[in-house]
Amino acid sequence: MSNPGDKYIIDGMVVFDPEDKSIYNLLTHKKKKMHATCTRCLILMLENPSRVISQSEFLLFAWPDTHNDVSYNTFYQCILNLRRSFSEIKYEPKLIITVPRKGLCLSSSIDIVKTDTQTQATDSSTQPKNQIQVEQNKELLNTISTMDIDAEDIQTIKKKYKVLMTYVLPAAMTLILILCILLRRELVHESELYISSFNSDKTNVNSKPQSDCTMEPVTSNKDAVTFNKSD
């Protein structure tokens, strides 16, 4: 069975750490913590990838002290949560197969590699087939050693993004809206002052008294003009 420090690489994509009770997708960088019972059920299937495991075996292994009191619904919910955990980290292949009236098993198309902290395989059934796979597993384990830090960084970024979208961005939008309203009011006020000034000047021009520039009419005075008749 699993020893402290052992990890399982599923399809070269998902790293299962029983000690941490977590699965981590190397492609999507998503990590999911699991309950202890889900962790034990997954260990049991990974340690027995080629056979169908009955419900009673699961109960004895995952609930060693209370297996007689565990209901079918509790067991079913545990397996459902296990499947959902892989779905949440965006692992698409169907990992767990239900065999009617017999139990559960892992899909035969799933590749499983069990490694320890020395990057060596501990089980002959899951040992890499060639040196290329050994080198690939070393690279994967180097990634595993930093995946907790990467996961924490991702969680920190998500928290900062949530704060930004929840508080900072709405506050900035509100401030911009207030500034736009104040600017609009200032422009309206300036326009009103200009219109008022223009109307005042126009009124002053219309009310100014006109200068006395009338001309007296020219009257023809026959007596005023004397024509000298020539003899």
PDB file of C-alpha atoms in Angstrom, residues 7-164:
ATOM      1  CA  LYS A   7       2.688  10.179  -4.998  1.00  0.00           C
ATOM      2  CA  TYR A   8       0.707   8.896  -7.962  1.00  0.00           C
ATOM      3  CA  ILE A   9       0.918  10.349 -11.467  1.00  0.00           C
ATOM      4  CA  ILE A  10      -2.297   9.683 -13.381  1.00  0.00           C
ATOM      5  CA  ASP A  11      -2.067   9.865 -17.181  1.00  0.00           C
ATOM      6  CA  GLY A  12       1.046  12.029 -16.857  1.00  0.00           C
ATOM      7  CA  MET A  13      -1.362  14.857 -16.034  1.00  0.00           C
ATOM      8  CA  VAL A  14      -2.738  14.594 -12.494  1.00  0.00           C
ATOM      9  CA  VAL A  15      -0.624  14.237  -9.373  1.00  0.00           C
ATOM     10  CA  PHE A  16      -2.308  12.588  -6.401  1.00  0.00           C
ATOM     11  CA  ASP A  17      -0.658  13.260  -3.045  1.00  0.00           C
ATOM     12  CA  PRO A  18      -2.204  10.990  -0.363  1.00  0.00           C
ATOM     13  CA  GLU A  19      -0.326  12.725   2.445  1.00  0.00           C
ATOM     14  CA  ASP A  20      -1.702  16.114   1.406  1.00  0.00           C
ATOM     15  CA  LYS A  21      -5.087  14.581   0.477  1.00  0.00           C
ATOM     16  CA  SER A  22      -5.060  16.485  -2.801  1.00  0.00           C
ATOM     17  CA  ILE A  23      -5.026  16.103  -6.572  1.00  0.00           C
ATOM     18  CA  TYR A  24      -3.272  18.603  -8.842  1.00  0.00           C
ATOM     19  CA  ASN A  25      -3.632  19.050 -12.603  1.00  0.00           C
ATOM     20  CA  LEU A  26      -0.249  19.860 -14.142  1.00  0.00           C
ATOM     21  CA  LEU A  27      -1.877  21.342 -17.253  1.00  0.00           C
ATOM     22  CA  THR A  28      -4.552  23.572 -15.743  1.00  0.00           C
ATOM     23  CA  HIS A  29      -2.679  24.218 -12.456  1.00  0.00           C
ATOM     24  CA  LYS A  30      -5.862  23.473 -10.535  1.00  0.00           C
ATOM     25  CA  LYS A  31      -5.634  21.819  -7.143  1.00  0.00           C
ATOM     26  CA  LYS A  32      -8.377  20.128  -5.131  1.00  0.00           C
ATOM     27  CA  LYS A  33      -8.331  19.011  -1.503  1.00  0.00           C
ATOM     28  CA  MET A  34     -10.308  15.862  -0.681  1.00  0.00           C
ATOM     29  CA  HIS A  35     -11.819  14.232   2.367  1.00  0.00           C
ATOM     30  CA  ALA A  36      -9.879  11.471   4.085  1.00  0.00           C
ATOM     31  CA  THR A  37     -12.388   8.800   3.002  1.00  0.00           C
ATOM     32  CA  CYS A  38     -12.200   9.908  -0.642  1.00  0.00           C
ATOM     33  CA  THR A  39      -8.412   9.799  -0.400  1.00  0.00           C
ATOM     34  CA  ARG A  40      -8.467   6.230   0.936  1.00  0.00           C
ATOM     35  CA  CYS A  41     -10.884   5.058  -1.745  1.00  0.00           C
ATOM     36  CA  LEU A  42      -8.651   6.496  -4.450  1.00  0.00           C
ATOM     37  CA  ILE A  43      -5.559   4.872  -2.909  1.00  0.00           C
ATOM     38  CA  LEU A  44      -7.319   1.495  -2.889  1.00  0.00           C
ATOM     39  CA  MET A  45      -8.202   1.767  -6.580  1.00  0.00           C
ATOM     40  CA  LEU A  46      -4.759   3.018  -7.612  1.00  0.00           C
ATOM     41  CA  GLU A  47      -3.104   0.170  -5.729  1.00  0.00           C
ATOM     42  CA  ASN A  48      -5.394  -2.312  -7.492  1.00  0.00           C
ATOM     43  CA  PRO A  49      -5.785  -0.876 -11.006  1.00  0.00           C
ATOM     44  CA  SER A  50      -6.528  -4.145 -12.769  1.00  0.00           C
ATOM     45  CA  ARG A  51      -9.394  -5.517 -10.686  1.00  0.00           C
ATOM     46  CA  VAL A  52     -12.936  -4.697  -9.594  1.00  0.00           C
ATOM     47  CA  ILE A  53     -13.186  -3.659  -5.933  1.00  0.00           C
ATOM     48  CA  SER A  54     -16.352  -4.475  -4.038  1.00  0.00           C
ATOM     49  CA  GLN A  55     -18.243  -2.102  -1.777  1.00  0.00           C
ATOM     50  CA  SER A  56     -17.302  -4.121   1.314  1.00  0.00           C
ATOM     51  CA  GLU A  57     -13.592  -3.727   0.498  1.00  0.00           C
ATOM     52  CA  PHE A  58     -14.045   0.026   0.162  1.00  0.00           C
ATOM     53  CA  LEU A  59     -15.850   0.206   3.492  1.00  0.00           C
ATOM     54  CA  LEU A  60     -13.180  -1.812   5.307  1.00  0.00           C
ATOM     55  CA  PHE A  61     -10.362   0.286   3.860  1.00  0.00           C
ATOM     56  CA  ALA A  62     -11.877   3.791   3.919  1.00  0.00           C
ATOM     57  CA  TRP A  63     -13.882   3.432   7.155  1.00  0.00           C
ATOM     58  CA  PRO A  64     -11.812   0.935   9.151  1.00  0.00           C
ATOM     59  CA  ASP A  65     -13.408   1.689  12.516  1.00  0.00           C
ATOM     60  CA  THR A  66     -17.012   2.357  11.496  1.00  0.00           C
ATOM     61  CA  HIS A  67     -17.494   0.269   8.356  1.00  0.00           C
ATOM     62  CA  ASN A  68     -20.430  -1.625   9.855  1.00  0.00           C
ATOM     63  CA  ASP A  69     -22.335   1.622  10.371  1.00  0.00           C
ATOM     64  CA  VAL A  70     -21.649   3.173   6.962  1.00  0.00           C
ATOM     65  CA  SER A  71     -24.705   3.251   4.684  1.00  0.00           C
ATOM     66  CA  TYR A  72     -24.761   2.785   0.939  1.00  0.00           C
ATOM     67  CA  ASN A  73     -25.739   6.453   0.512  1.00  0.00           C
ATOM     68  CA  THR A  74     -22.638   7.553   2.432  1.00  0.00           C
ATOM     69  CA  PHE A  75     -20.420   5.368   0.262  1.00  0.00           C
ATOM     70  CA  TYR A  76     -22.145   6.561  -2.928  1.00  0.00           C
ATOM     71  CA  GLN A  77     -21.708  10.202  -1.890  1.00  0.00           C
ATOM     72  CA  CYS A  78     -18.004   9.596  -1.237  1.00  0.00           C
ATOM     73  CA  ILE A  79     -17.467   8.184  -4.747  1.00  0.00           C
ATOM     74  CA  LEU A  80     -19.539  11.023  -6.218  1.00  0.00           C
ATOM     75  CA  ASN A  81     -17.357  13.594  -4.450  1.00  0.00           C
ATOM     76  CA  LEU A  82     -14.259  11.815  -5.724  1.00  0.00           C
ATOM     77  CA  ARG A  83     -15.493  12.027  -9.310  1.00  0.00           C
ATOM     78  CA  ARG A  84     -16.426  15.694  -8.864  1.00  0.00           C
ATOM     79  CA  SER A  85     -12.954  16.463  -7.537  1.00  0.00           C
ATOM     80  CA  PHE A  86     -11.372  15.289 -10.789  1.00  0.00           C
ATOM     81  CA  SER A  87     -13.970  17.227 -12.760  1.00  0.00           C
ATOM     82  CA  GLU A  88     -13.185  20.416 -10.819  1.00  0.00           C
ATOM     83  CA  ILE A  89      -9.514  20.277 -11.780  1.00  0.00           C
ATOM     84  CA  LYS A  90     -10.563  19.843 -15.433  1.00  0.00           C
ATOM     85  CA  TYR A  91      -9.538  16.206 -15.808  1.00  0.00           C
ATOM     86  CA  GLU A  92     -11.900  15.003 -18.530  1.00  0.00           C
ATOM     87  CA  PRO A  93     -11.228  11.246 -18.992  1.00  0.00           C
ATOM     88  CA  LYS A  94     -13.565   8.884 -17.145  1.00  0.00           C
ATOM     89  CA  LEU A  95     -11.394   7.544 -14.346  1.00  0.00           C
ATOM     90  CA  ILE A  96     -13.774   5.432 -12.224  1.00  0.00           C
ATOM     91  CA  ILE A  97     -15.889   2.737 -13.873  1.00  0.00           C
ATOM     92  CA  THR A  98     -18.964   1.224 -12.223  1.00  0.00           C
ATOM     93  CA  VAL A  99     -19.362  -2.532 -12.719  1.00  0.00           C
ATOM     94  CA  PRO A 100     -23.021  -3.405 -11.983  1.00  0.00           C
ATOM     95  CA  ARG A 101     -23.543  -5.693  -8.937  1.00  0.00           C
ATOM     96  CA  LYS A 102     -19.777  -6.086  -8.507  1.00  0.00           C
ATOM     97  CA  GLY A 103     -18.137  -2.813  -7.564  1.00  0.00           C
ATOM     98  CA  LEU A 104     -15.800  -0.183  -8.985  1.00  0.00           C
ATOM     99  CA  CYS A 105     -12.556  -0.209 -10.928  1.00  0.00           C
ATOM    100  CA  LEU A 106     -10.249   2.177 -12.731  1.00  0.00           C
ATOM    101  CA  SER A 107     -10.484   2.603 -16.479  1.00  0.00           C
ATOM    102  CA  SER A 108      -8.071   0.315 -18.300  1.00  0.00           C
ATOM    103  CA  SER A 109      -6.967   3.206 -20.507  1.00  0.00           C
ATOM    104  CA  ILE A 110      -5.577   5.160 -17.556  1.00  0.00           C
ATOM    105  CA  ASP A 111      -1.794   5.135 -17.097  1.00  0.00           C
ATOM    106  CA  ILE A 112      -0.678   5.153 -13.449  1.00  0.00           C
ATOM    107  CA  VAL A 113       2.850   5.725 -12.155  1.00  0.00           C
ATOM    108  CA  LYS A 114       3.601   5.472  -8.439  1.00  0.00           C
ATOM    109  CA  THR A 115       6.675   7.361  -7.322  1.00  0.00           C
ATOM    110  CA  ASP A 116       8.451   8.076  -4.056  1.00  0.00           C
ATOM    111  CA  THR A 117      10.577  11.034  -2.991  1.00  0.00           C
ATOM    112  CA  GLN A 118      13.612   9.454  -4.655  1.00  0.00           C
ATOM    113  CA  THR A 119      11.786   9.592  -8.025  1.00  0.00           C
ATOM    114  CA  GLN A 120      11.868   5.792  -8.312  1.00  0.00           C
ATOM    115  CA  ALA A 121       8.905   3.533  -9.043  1.00  0.00           C
ATOM    116  CA  THR A 122       7.944   1.305  -6.118  1.00  0.00           C
ATOM    117  CA  ASP A 123       5.648  -1.134  -7.864  1.00  0.00           C
ATOM    118  CA  SER A 124       6.593  -3.286 -10.841  1.00  0.00           C
ATOM    119  CA  SER A 125       3.121  -3.020 -12.370  1.00  0.00           C
ATOM    120  CA  THR A 126       3.408   0.763 -12.559  1.00  0.00           C
ATOM    121  CA  GLN A 127       7.129   1.067 -13.328  1.00  0.00           C
ATOM    122  CA  PRO A 128       8.055   3.130 -16.435  1.00  0.00           C
ATOM    123  CA  LYS A 129       8.680   1.070 -19.518  1.00  0.00           C
ATOM    124  CA  ASN A 130      11.852   2.845 -20.615  1.00  0.00           C
ATOM    125  CA  GLN A 131      14.401   5.480 -19.641  1.00  0.00           C
ATOM    126  CA  ILE A 132      12.500   8.220 -21.466  1.00  0.00           C
ATOM    127  CA  GLN A 133       9.554   7.724 -19.126  1.00  0.00           C
ATOM    128  CA  VAL A 134      11.910   7.810 -16.133  1.00  0.00           C
ATOM    129  CA  GLU A 135      13.239  11.192 -17.260  1.00  0.00           C
ATOM    130  CA  GLN A 136       9.714  12.442 -17.829  1.00  0.00           C
ATOM    131  CA  ASN A 137       8.737  11.367 -14.324  1.00  0.00           C
ATOM    132  CA  LYS A 138      11.719  13.238 -12.887  1.00  0.00           C
ATOM    133  CA  GLU A 139      10.552  16.377 -14.636  1.00  0.00           C
ATOM    134  CA  LEU A 140       7.043  15.837 -13.300  1.00  0.00           C
ATOM    135  CA  LEU A 141       8.343  15.432  -9.758  1.00  0.00           C
ATOM    136  CA  ASN A 142      10.328  18.640 -10.094  1.00  0.00           C
ATOM    137  CA  THR A 143       7.053  20.303 -10.991  1.00  0.00           C
ATOM    138  CA  ILE A 144       5.329  18.593  -8.053  1.00  0.00           C
ATOM    139  CA  SER A 145       7.882  20.043  -5.629  1.00  0.00           C
ATOM    140  CA  THR A 146       6.778  23.554  -6.593  1.00  0.00           C
ATOM    141  CA  MET A 147       3.090  22.938  -7.235  1.00  0.00           C
ATOM    142  CA  ASP A 148       2.051  23.972  -3.718  1.00  0.00           C
ATOM    143  CA  ILE A 149       3.740  27.337  -4.210  1.00  0.00           C
ATOM    144  CA  ASP A 150       2.153  27.709  -7.629  1.00  0.00           C
ATOM    145  CA  ALA A 151      -1.251  26.832  -6.227  1.00  0.00           C
ATOM    146  CA  GLU A 152      -0.841  29.381  -3.427  1.00  0.00           C
ATOM    147  CA  ASP A 153       0.204  32.028  -5.948  1.00  0.00           C
ATOM    148  CA  ILE A 154      -2.851  31.276  -8.063  1.00  0.00           C
ATOM    149  CA  GLN A 155      -5.116  31.516  -5.024  1.00  0.00           C
ATOM    150  CA  THR A 156      -3.518  34.838  -4.074  1.00  0.00           C
ATOM    151  CA  ILE A 157      -4.057  36.178  -7.585  1.00  0.00           C
ATOM    152  CA  LYS A 158      -7.678  35.034  -7.505  1.00  0.00           C
ATOM    153  CA  LYS A 159      -8.237  36.785  -4.166  1.00  0.00           C
ATOM    154  CA  LYS A 160      -6.677  40.008  -5.442  1.00  0.00           C
ATOM    155  CA  TYR A 161      -8.759  39.832  -8.613  1.00  0.00           C
ATOM    156  CA  LYS A 162     -11.901  39.298  -6.540  1.00  0.00           C
ATOM    157  CA  VAL A 163     -11.073  42.326  -4.369  1.00  0.00           C
ATOM    158  CA  LEU A 164     -10.379  44.370  -7.488  1.00  0.00           C
TER     159      LEU A 164
END
